[in-house]
Coordinates of C-alpha atoms in Angstrom, one line a residue:
X1 CA 123.3 25.6 116.8
X2 CA 125.5 28.3 115.6
X3 CA 129.1 27.8 115.3
X4 CA 131.9 29.2 117.8
X5 CA 132.3 32.9 117.1
X6 CA 135.9 33.8 117.1
X7 CA 137.3 35.9 119.5
X8 CA 138.6 39.7 118.4
X9 CA 142.1 39.5 117.3
X10 CA 142.2 36.1 116.1
X11 CA 143.5 37.1 112.8
X12 CA 144.9 34.1 111.7
X13 CA 141.7 32.0 112.1
X14 CA 139.6 34.6 110.6
X15 CA 141.7 35.4 107.7
X16 CA 141.7 30.9 107.7
X17 CA 137.9 30.8 107.4
X18 CA 137.9 33.8 104.6
X19 CA 139.9 31.8 102.8
X20 CA 138.2 28.6 103.0
X21 CA 135.0 30.3 102.2
X22 CA 136.6 31.9 99.5
X23 CA 137.8 28.4 97.9
X24 CA 134.5 27.1 98.4
X25 CA 133.0 29.9 96.0
X26 CA 135.3 30.0 92.9
X27 CA 135.1 25.8 93.6
X28 CA 131.4 25.7 92.6
X29 CA 130.3 25.5 96.2
X30 CA 126.7 26.4 97.1
X31 CA 126.8 30.4 97.6
X32 CA 124.3 29.8 100.3
X33 CA 126.8 27.8 102.4
X34 CA 129.5 29.5 102.0
X35 CA 129.9 31.5 105.3
X36 CA 128.4 28.4 107.0
X37 CA 131.6 27.0 105.6
X38 CA 133.9 30.1 106.7
X39 CA 132.5 30.3 110.0
X40 CA 133.2 26.4 110.8
X41 CA 136.7 26.7 109.3
X42 CA 137.2 30.1 111.2
X43 CA 136.1 27.6 114.4
X44 CA 138.3 24.6 113.5
X45 CA 141.5 26.8 113.3
X46 CA 140.8 28.6 116.3
X47 CA 140.1 26.0 118.7
X48 CA 143.4 23.9 117.0
X49 CA 145.0 26.9 118.2
X50 CA 143.6 26.6 122.0
X51 CA 144.6 22.4 122.0
X52 CA 141.7 20.6 120.6
X53 CA 142.0 18.7 117.8
X54 CA 138.7 19.0 116.5
X55 CA 135.1 20.7 116.7
X56 CA 131.9 19.2 116.9
X57 CA 129.4 20.8 114.5
X58 CA 125.8 18.8 116.1
X59 CA 123.5 20.7 114.0
X60 CA 122.4 17.9 111.2
X61 CA 121.9 21.3 108.9
X62 CA 125.0 22.3 109.4
X63 CA 126.7 19.3 108.8
X64 CA 124.8 19.2 105.3
X65 CA 126.2 22.2 104.7
X66 CA 129.8 21.3 105.7
X67 CA 129.3 17.5 103.5
X68 CA 128.5 19.0 100.7
X69 CA 131.2 22.1 100.1
X70 CA 134.0 21.2 97.6
X71 CA 136.4 22.4 100.1
X72 CA 135.3 19.5 102.8
X73 CA 136.3 15.9 102.7
X74 CA 133.9 13.6 104.0
X75 CA 136.0 10.9 106.4
X76 CA 137.2 8.2 105.7
X77 CA 137.6 9.1 102.2
X78 CA 139.8 12.1 103.1
X79 CA 141.4 13.2 100.7
X80 CA 143.4 17.3 100.2
X81 CA 140.8 19.5 101.1
X82 CA 141.5 21.5 104.1
X83 CA 138.6 20.5 106.3
X84 CA 137.6 17.1 106.9
X85 CA 134.4 16.4 108.5
X86 CA 133.8 12.8 110.6
X87 CA 130.8 11.9 111.7
X88 CA 129.5 15.1 114.0
X89 CA 133.4 16.6 114.3
X90 CA 135.3 19.2 112.4
X91 CA 138.6 18.7 111.6
X92 CA 141.8 20.7 110.1
X93 CA 142.7 17.8 107.2
X94 CA 146.6 17.5 108.9
X95 CA 144.7 17.1 112.5
X96 CA 142.7 14.9 111.0
X97 CA 145.3 12.8 109.6
X98 CA 147.5 12.6 112.6
X99 CA 145.4 11.0 114.4
X100 CA 143.9 8.7 112.2
X101 CA 147.2 7.9 111.5
X102 CA 148.0 7.8 115.6
X103 CA 145.1 5.3 115.9
X104 CA 146.8 3.8 113.4
X105 CA 149.8 2.9 114.5
X106 CA 149.4 2.6 118.6
X107 CA 146.7 -0.4 117.3
X108 CA 149.9 -2.1 115.3
X109 CA 152.6 -1.3 117.9
X110 CA 150.1 -2.6 121.2
X111 CA 151.4 -6.1 120.5
X112 CA 153.9 -8.6 121.8
X113 CA 157.5 -8.7 121.6
X114 CA 160.0 -11.1 119.8
X115 CA 159.5 -13.8 122.4
X116 CA 162.8 -14.1 125.3
X117 CA 163.6 -16.6 127.8
X118 CA 160.9 -15.3 130.3
X119 CA 163.5 -16.9 133.8
X120 CA 166.4 -15.1 131.9
X121 CA 163.8 -11.9 131.9
X122 CA 162.8 -12.1 135.2
X123 CA 166.1 -13.0 136.6
X124 CA 167.4 -9.6 134.9
X125 CA 164.7 -8.0 136.5
X126 CA 164.9 -8.9 140.0
X127 CA 168.6 -8.1 139.7
X128 CA 168.4 -5.0 139.7
X129 CA 166.0 -4.5 142.5
X130 CA 167.6 -4.4 145.9
X131 CA 165.4 -5.9 148.5
X132 CA 165.1 -2.2 150.1
X133 CA 163.9 -1.2 146.7
X134 CA 161.4 -3.5 145.7
X135 CA 158.2 -2.0 143.7
X136 CA 156.0 -3.8 142.2
X137 CA 154.8 -1.4 139.5
X138 CA 158.4 -0.6 138.6
X139 CA 159.0 -4.4 138.3
X140 CA 155.8 -4.8 135.7
X141 CA 156.5 -1.7 134.1
X142 CA 160.1 -3.5 133.2
X143 CA 158.7 -6.5 132.2
X144 CA 156.3 -4.7 130.3
X145 CA 158.8 -2.8 128.4
X146 CA 160.9 -6.2 127.7
X147 CA 158.1 -8.0 126.6
X148 CA 155.6 -6.0 124.1
X149 CA 156.1 -2.9 121.6
X150 CA 153.8 -0.5 123.4
X151 CA 154.7 0.7 127.0
X152 CA 153.3 3.8 128.7
X153 CA 154.8 4.6 132.1
X154 CA 152.6 7.3 133.8
X155 CA 153.4 8.7 137.8
X156 CA 153.5 12.0 139.2
X157 CA 157.3 13.8 140.4
X158 CA 159.1 11.2 142.7
X159 CA 157.3 8.1 141.9
X160 CA 160.4 6.2 139.8
X161 CA 159.9 6.7 136.2
X162 CA 163.3 8.0 135.7
X163 CA 165.0 5.2 137.8
X164 CA 162.5 2.4 136.0
X165 CA 163.8 3.8 132.9
X166 CA 167.3 3.3 134.2
X167 CA 166.5 -0.2 135.3
X168 CA 165.3 -0.7 131.5
X169 CA 168.0 0.5 129.8
X170 CA 170.4 -1.8 131.5
X171 CA 168.0 -5.3 131.6
X172 CA 167.9 -4.4 128.0
X173 CA 171.2 -3.9 127.2
X174 CA 171.9 -7.2 129.2
X175 CA 169.5 -8.8 126.8
X176 CA 170.1 -7.6 123.7
X177 CA 174.0 -6.5 124.0
X178 CA 174.0 -5.5 120.3
X179 CA 170.7 -3.1 120.7
X180 CA 170.5 0.1 119.3
X181 CA 168.9 2.4 121.8
X182 CA 167.7 6.0 122.1
X183 CA 165.6 8.4 124.1
X184 CA 164.1 11.2 123.9
X185 CA 162.1 14.6 125.0
X186 CA 159.5 16.8 123.5
X187 CA 161.6 19.6 124.1
X188 CA 165.5 20.3 124.8
X189 CA 165.4 20.8 128.1
X190 CA 163.3 18.1 128.6
X191 CA 165.8 15.7 126.9
X192 CA 168.7 17.4 128.6
X193 CA 167.8 17.0 132.0
X194 CA 166.3 13.4 131.1
X195 CA 170.0 12.8 129.9
X196 CA 171.7 13.9 132.8
X197 CA 168.9 12.2 135.4
X198 CA 169.6 8.9 133.0
X199 CA 172.8 9.4 133.7
X200 CA 173.1 10.1 137.3
X201 CA 170.8 6.4 137.7
X202 CA 173.0 4.5 135.7
X203 CA 176.0 4.6 138.2
X204 CA 174.0 3.1 140.5
X205 CA 172.6 -0.4 138.2
X206 CA 175.8 -0.1 136.3
X207 CA 179.1 0.7 138.1
X208 CA 181.6 -0.8 135.5
X209 CA 180.3 1.6 132.7
X210 CA 180.4 -0.8 130.8
X211 CA 177.0 -1.3 129.3
X212 CA 176.8 2.5 129.8
X213 CA 179.6 2.9 127.5
X214 CA 176.9 1.3 124.9
X215 CA 174.2 3.4 125.2
X216 CA 173.2 6.8 124.0
X217 CA 175.7 9.9 125.8
X218 CA 172.7 12.6 126.0
X219 CA 169.0 12.8 125.0
X220 CA 167.6 14.7 122.2
X221 CA 164.5 16.3 121.0
X222 CA 161.6 13.7 119.3
X223 CA 161.7 16.6 116.6
X224 CA 165.9 15.7 115.9
X225 CA 164.8 12.3 116.5
X226 CA 162.9 12.0 113.7
X227 CA 164.7 14.3 111.3
X228 CA 162.4 17.1 111.7
X229 CA 164.1 20.7 111.7
X230 CA 162.7 22.1 114.1
X231 CA 159.2 22.7 116.3
X232 CA 157.5 24.8 112.8
X233 CA 158.1 21.6 110.6
X234 CA 155.0 19.6 109.6
X235 CA 155.6 16.2 111.5
X236 CA 152.1 15.4 110.3
X237 CA 153.5 15.2 106.9
X238 CA 156.7 13.1 108.0
X239 CA 154.2 10.4 109.9
X240 CA 153.0 9.5 106.8
X241 CA 156.4 8.5 104.9
X242 CA 158.8 8.7 107.7
X243 CA 161.5 5.6 107.5
X244 CA 161.8 3.8 110.4
X245 CA 163.7 4.8 112.8
X246 CA 167.2 2.8 113.5
X247 CA 166.2 1.6 116.9
X248 CA 165.2 -1.4 118.8
X249 CA 164.5 0.2 122.0
X250 CA 163.2 4.4 121.9
X251 CA 162.4 5.9 125.4
X252 CA 160.0 9.2 125.0
X253 CA 160.1 11.2 128.5
X254 CA 157.8 14.3 129.5
X255 CA 155.0 12.4 127.1
X256 CA 152.5 14.2 128.4
X257 CA 153.7 17.0 126.0
X258 CA 153.5 15.2 122.9
X259 CA 151.0 16.8 120.6
X260 CA 148.9 14.5 118.4
X261 CA 150.9 15.4 115.2
X262 CA 154.2 15.1 116.9
X263 CA 152.8 12.2 118.5
X264 CA 151.9 10.5 115.3
X265 CA 155.2 11.0 113.5
X266 CA 156.9 9.1 116.4
X267 CA 155.0 6.0 116.7
X268 CA 154.9 6.3 112.8
X269 CA 158.1 6.2 112.8
X270 CA 159.0 3.0 115.0
X271 CA 160.5 0.1 113.4
X272 CA 158.4 -3.0 112.7
X273 CA 160.4 -4.7 115.5
X274 CA 161.2 -2.2 118.1
X275 CA 159.6 -1.1 121.3
X276 CA 158.5 2.0 122.1
X277 CA 158.1 3.6 126.1
X278 CA 156.2 6.8 126.6
X279 CA 156.8 7.7 130.3
X280 CA 155.1 11.0 131.9
X281 CA 152.2 11.7 134.0
X282 CA 148.5 11.5 132.7
X283 CA 147.5 14.0 135.0
X284 CA 149.6 17.0 134.1
X285 CA 148.6 19.5 131.5
X286 CA 148.6 18.6 128.0
X287 CA 151.0 19.6 125.1
X288 CA 150.4 23.3 124.1
X289 CA 149.7 22.0 121.1
X290 CA 146.4 20.1 119.6
X291 CA 146.0 16.8 121.6
X292 CA 145.9 15.2 125.0
X293 CA 147.8 12.2 123.5
X294 CA 149.4 10.6 126.5
X295 CA 146.0 11.1 128.7
X296 CA 144.1 9.5 125.8
X297 CA 146.7 6.8 125.4
X298 CA 146.6 5.2 128.9
X299 CA 142.9 5.9 129.3
X300 CA 142.6 3.6 125.5
X301 CA 145.0 0.8 126.0
X302 CA 145.2 0.2 129.8
X303 CA 146.9 -2.9 129.2
X304 CA 149.8 -1.3 127.7
X305 CA 149.7 1.2 130.8
X306 CA 151.5 1.0 134.5
X307 CA 150.7 3.4 137.0
X308 CA 153.3 4.3 139.5
X309 CA 152.0 5.8 143.0
X310 CA 154.3 5.0 145.5
X311 CA 156.4 8.1 146.2
X312 CA 160.5 7.6 146.9
X313 CA 161.5 11.2 147.2
X314 CA 158.7 13.4 148.5
X315 CA 158.7 12.0 151.9
X316 CA 159.9 14.5 153.8
X317 CA 156.8 16.4 152.1
X318 CA 153.9 14.2 152.4
X319 CA 152.1 17.8 152.4
X320 CA 152.6 18.3 148.8
X321 CA 151.6 14.6 148.2
X322 CA 148.4 15.2 150.0
X323 CA 147.0 18.1 148.5
X324 CA 148.4 17.2 144.8
X325 CA 146.4 14.0 145.1
X326 CA 142.7 15.6 146.5
X327 CA 143.1 17.9 143.1
X328 CA 143.7 14.8 141.0
X329 CA 141.3 12.7 142.9
X330 CA 138.6 15.5 143.2
X331 CA 135.6 13.7 141.3
X332 CA 136.0 10.7 143.3
X333 CA 134.4 13.0 146.3
X334 CA 131.9 14.2 143.4
X335 CA 131.0 10.3 142.4
X336 CA 130.1 10.1 146.2
X337 CA 128.3 12.3 146.7
X338 CA 130.8 14.7 148.8
X339 CA 130.7 17.2 146.7
X340 CA 128.5 19.2 144.2
X341 CA 130.2 22.0 143.4
X342 CA 133.6 23.6 145.1
X343 CA 132.0 25.4 148.1
X344 CA 131.4 21.5 149.0
X345 CA 134.3 19.9 148.4
X346 CA 136.3 18.5 151.5
X347 CA 140.0 19.8 150.8
X348 CA 141.8 18.8 153.4
X349 CA 144.8 21.4 153.5
X350 CA 147.9 20.1 155.1
X351 CA 149.7 22.8 157.7
X352 CA 152.3 23.2 156.2
X353 CA 151.3 24.8 152.8
X354 CA 151.1 28.0 152.8
X355 CA 147.7 29.8 151.8
X356 CA 147.6 33.8 151.1
X357 CA 145.3 36.2 149.3
X358 CA 146.9 37.3 146.0
X359 CA 148.5 40.3 146.3
X360 CA 151.6 41.4 143.9
X361 CA 153.3 43.1 146.5
X362 CA 153.2 40.2 148.6
X363 CA 154.3 37.5 146.2
X364 CA 157.2 40.3 145.1
X365 CA 158.4 40.7 148.6
X366 CA 158.2 36.4 149.1
X367 CA 160.3 36.2 145.5
X368 CA 163.1 38.8 146.8
X369 CA 163.2 37.1 150.2
X370 CA 164.1 34.2 148.6
X371 CA 166.3 35.8 145.9
X372 CA 168.8 37.2 149.1
X373 CA 170.3 33.5 148.8
X374 CA 171.4 34.1 145.4
X375 CA 172.0 37.5 145.9
X376 CA 174.7 37.2 148.2
X377 CA 176.4 34.3 146.0
X378 CA 176.9 36.5 143.2
X379 CA 178.1 39.6 145.8
X380 CA 181.1 36.9 147.2
X381 CA 181.7 36.0 143.6
X382 CA 180.5 32.2 144.3
X383 CA 181.6 29.6 141.0
X384 CA 178.5 29.8 138.9
X385 CA 177.6 26.4 139.4
X386 CA 176.9 27.2 143.0
X387 CA 174.7 30.4 141.8
X388 CA 172.6 28.2 139.4
X389 CA 171.8 25.1 142.2
X390 CA 170.7 28.4 144.3
X391 CA 168.4 30.1 141.9
X392 CA 166.6 26.8 141.0
X393 CA 165.6 26.9 144.9
X394 CA 162.5 28.9 144.3
X395 CA 160.0 29.6 141.3
X396 CA 157.0 31.6 141.2
X397 CA 154.8 30.0 139.0
X398 CA 151.7 31.7 137.5
X399 CA 148.5 30.4 135.6
X400 CA 148.0 33.2 133.7
X401 CA 151.1 35.3 131.3
X402 CA 149.6 38.6 131.5
X403 CA 147.7 40.7 134.0
X404 CA 149.1 41.9 137.8
X405 CA 149.3 38.3 138.8
X406 CA 151.3 36.9 135.5
X407 CA 154.6 36.3 134.9
X408 CA 155.1 39.2 132.9
X409 CA 154.1 42.2 135.7
X410 CA 155.8 40.0 138.1
X411 CA 159.2 39.7 136.4
X412 CA 158.8 43.4 135.8
X413 CA 158.6 44.0 139.6
X414 CA 161.2 41.3 141.0
X415 CA 162.9 42.1 138.1
X416 CA 163.4 46.3 139.5
X417 CA 164.1 45.3 142.7
X418 CA 166.8 43.2 141.4
X419 CA 168.4 45.2 139.4
X420 CA 168.5 48.6 142.1
X421 CA 170.2 46.2 144.2
X422 CA 173.3 45.2 141.8
X423 CA 176.9 46.6 141.8
X424 CA 177.5 45.8 137.8
X425 CA 176.1 46.8 134.6
X426 CA 176.3 46.4 131.2
X427 CA 176.1 48.7 127.6
X428 CA 173.6 45.9 127.1
X429 CA 171.0 47.9 128.8
X430 CA 168.7 44.6 129.6
X431 CA 171.5 43.0 131.2
X432 CA 172.6 43.3 134.7
X433 CA 174.1 40.5 137.3
X434 CA 171.9 38.6 139.1
X435 CA 169.4 38.5 136.0
X436 CA 167.8 35.5 135.5
X437 CA 166.6 34.6 132.1
X438 CA 164.3 31.5 130.3
X439 CA 165.7 31.1 126.8
X440 CA 162.7 31.0 124.2
X441 CA 164.3 29.8 121.3
X442 CA 165.9 26.9 120.4
X443 CA 170.1 26.9 119.7
X444 CA 171.6 23.8 119.4
X445 CA 174.9 25.0 118.4
X446 CA 175.1 26.7 121.3
X447 CA 173.5 23.7 123.4
X448 CA 171.1 25.8 124.3
X449 CA 167.1 25.4 123.9
X450 CA 163.3 27.0 124.4
X451 CA 162.9 26.6 128.6
X452 CA 166.9 26.8 129.8
X453 CA 167.1 28.5 132.2
X454 CA 170.2 30.7 133.4
X455 CA 171.4 33.4 134.8
X456 CA 173.6 36.7 134.5
X457 CA 177.4 36.9 136.6
X458 CA 179.8 39.3 136.5
X459 CA 182.7 37.0 134.6
X460 CA 184.6 34.8 137.1
X461 CA 187.9 35.8 135.7
X462 CA 187.5 38.9 134.7
X463 CA 189.9 41.5 136.1
X464 CA 190.6 45.4 136.6
X465 CA 188.8 47.3 134.8
X466 CA 187.2 44.4 132.8
X467 CA 185.3 43.2 136.3
X468 CA 182.0 44.9 134.9
X469 CA 182.7 42.1 132.1
X470 CA 178.8 40.0 131.8
X471 CA 178.3 36.6 131.2
X472 CA 175.1 34.2 131.6
X473 CA 175.8 31.0 132.9
X474 CA 173.8 28.0 132.2
X475 CA 174.3 24.2 132.9
X476 CA 174.7 21.6 130.3
X477 CA 173.9 18.2 129.5
X478 CA 177.6 17.5 131.1
X479 CA 179.1 20.9 131.6
X480 CA 178.5 24.3 132.7
X481 CA 178.3 27.3 129.8
X482 CA 179.6 30.0 130.3
X483 CA 178.1 32.6 127.5
X484 CA 178.6 36.5 126.8
X485 CA 175.6 38.2 127.1
X486 CA 175.9 39.1 123.4
X487 CA 175.6 35.5 122.6
X488 CA 172.8 34.6 124.3
X489 CA 169.3 33.4 122.1
X490 CA 166.5 35.3 122.8
X491 CA 165.4 35.4 126.2
X492 CA 163.1 36.4 129.0
X493 CA 163.3 37.5 132.8
X494 CA 162.2 33.6 134.5
X495 CA 161.8 34.7 138.7
X496 CA 157.8 34.0 137.4
X497 CA 157.3 31.5 134.9
X498 CA 153.9 30.3 133.9
X499 CA 152.7 26.7 135.1
X500 CA 152.7 25.5 131.5
X501 CA 156.6 26.2 131.1
X502 CA 157.8 24.9 134.0
X503 CA 156.4 21.5 133.2
X504 CA 159.3 19.0 133.7
X505 CA 161.1 21.3 136.4
X506 CA 161.2 21.0 139.7
X507 CA 161.6 23.5 142.1
X508 CA 162.7 23.3 146.6
X509 CA 160.1 26.0 147.2
X510 CA 157.3 27.2 144.8
X511 CA 154.8 30.5 145.1
X512 CA 152.0 29.2 143.0
X513 CA 149.8 31.8 141.7
X514 CA 146.5 30.9 140.2
X515 CA 144.0 33.4 138.5
X516 CA 141.2 35.0 140.0
X517 CA 138.0 32.9 140.9
X518 CA 136.0 31.3 137.8
X519 CA 138.7 31.9 135.5
X520 CA 139.1 29.2 132.9
X521 CA 142.8 28.5 133.7
X522 CA 142.2 27.1 137.1
X523 CA 141.3 23.9 135.8
X524 CA 142.3 20.5 137.8
X525 CA 145.5 19.7 135.7
X526 CA 146.8 23.6 135.9
X527 CA 146.5 23.3 139.0
X528 CA 147.9 19.7 139.8
X529 CA 150.8 20.3 137.6
X530 CA 151.7 23.5 139.8
X531 CA 151.2 22.1 142.9
X532 CA 153.5 19.0 142.2
X533 CA 156.4 21.4 140.9
X534 CA 157.6 22.1 144.7
X535 CA 159.8 19.2 146.4
X536 CA 159.5 20.6 149.7
X537 CA 157.7 24.0 150.1
X538 CA 154.6 25.2 148.5
X539 CA 153.0 28.2 149.0
X540 CA 149.4 29.0 147.2
X541 CA 148.3 32.1 146.4
X542 CA 144.5 32.6 145.4
X543 CA 141.3 33.8 146.9
X544 CA 140.0 30.8 149.1
X545 CA 137.4 29.3 146.9
X546 CA 140.0 29.1 143.9
X547 CA 141.8 25.7 143.9
X548 CA 138.3 23.9 145.0
X549 CA 136.9 25.4 142.1
X550 CA 139.8 23.9 139.9
X551 CA 139.5 20.5 140.8
X552 CA 136.5 20.4 139.9
X553 CA 137.2 21.6 136.4
X554 CA 138.7 19.4 134.4
X555 CA 140.9 20.2 131.0
X556 CA 138.7 18.8 128.2
X557 CA 140.4 18.7 125.1
X558 CA 137.9 17.9 121.8
X559 CA 139.5 15.1 119.7
X560 CA 137.9 11.5 118.5
X561 CA 141.4 9.6 119.5
X562 CA 140.1 7.6 122.6
X563 CA 136.8 6.4 120.0
X564 CA 138.9 5.7 117.0
X565 CA 141.3 3.5 119.4
X566 CA 137.8 1.6 120.8
X567 CA 137.0 1.4 117.2
X568 CA 140.0 -0.4 116.0
X569 CA 139.5 -3.5 118.9
X570 CA 136.1 -4.1 118.2
X571 CA 137.0 -4.2 114.4
X572 CA 140.1 -6.7 115.7
X573 CA 137.9 -8.3 117.8
X574 CA 135.3 -9.4 115.4
X575 CA 137.5 -10.7 113.2
X576 CA 138.7 -13.0 115.6

């Protein structure tokens, strides 16, 4: 079997393959195998860029050629070669080390914590639930996290993940008054949102503020928690030499965004007696980088996994909950013989969900109708915070970035219409009152991170000739921020964004624009993630068969984490 062929334009993958092939030749490798090694190196790099941790090498002759190369290490004795062949899987060295390290650390972390008085723990947990709030899954999550070093908390929007984390923080603070706690998320936006959500919830469970005073005032990114300088840092290398974090409890939200390298660095840094809680939604899209760590861990460590399923927030949007569950559980219909293919999938479409054929002009018109409230608020000089709240009520979410149904083209059309109706202008050509922007770079000094959304407004205090002065308003962790347009980091328009970039966000209304039928981006995870971004109103813009096709198309990530964890459990069981 031939290795995967590189797509046109993948210059980095091709350059990596060529470099590895030359290194093979200079290191005395078999000249006949050089081309094979270079092709597979290119495929491994390309697949890593597509989210896969490894590439399958099914041919025995191909594996022999790779194993004989001086630039390919053969596991388990991996050294410093750029590639590692582990059975029938070829890895980039850094990804092999990360996956191996992650499995090793998870095996050690999946253990009971130091014992506490069971009756005291149960009483503390029960005190945090009013009779009307009883939720067995949430209670089990607290008992698990207080009694074990590793807990995986999974649940869709509205199932109470943040509330459970807040209860856990209060319970832990009561049981261990001197304990040190940290909470983080993979992105700056998610970390700020986590801090804000926890603060709101903690007021309920700690009205005096006594316990809150001992907890962190805000969340942080996983990179900053680990002391890594930025998203481009090398977390896999840090994982092998990381100093233990000086915290007794580490909470990480939006864990589905963790890639294998960052997850390995995080787990390796958890102290010998500390606890780690990873919270997320195992059914959502996986990380942009390599691996599907959270879903793999939930599948591999069932005793540590608590699944929240009772929806507390979308009772008035049961139609969204219903269609999301149907998409998520489509395999059940297939297994039961109800659906051999997408045409036979018995999707029941709740009435309130709008379904439309994908017409870019109609999508833009719908977005502009939703934007009318924002325009009125801007023209009336409403407070910036009120305008920002109005901006978050509706969003166009797309499967694609490029093409007529992609976020770039839709943003361009919406921007043209919004700008034509503005009453203010700026010497900075791209800025005008009403422009909605998405930050694309981290700027910690400004309190802005990749994924933050802001809106351009006339300066609220400007008078006379200065009325055309423009600022961009952002919600911060604790206050509203107004920045002159010249200080805003690199950004792009945000009326439409990809589902990937919307992970962790929610909007009252969502227009979900899917790719054409048969497109590889239309997967169950993407459609489920897009649907569950909506709180009350959902419109799906796609050909009639697309949602059913996507529901039966899983986004599989190639990796061996599940197998590594199973092998370690088997070894441990045999030793006992």
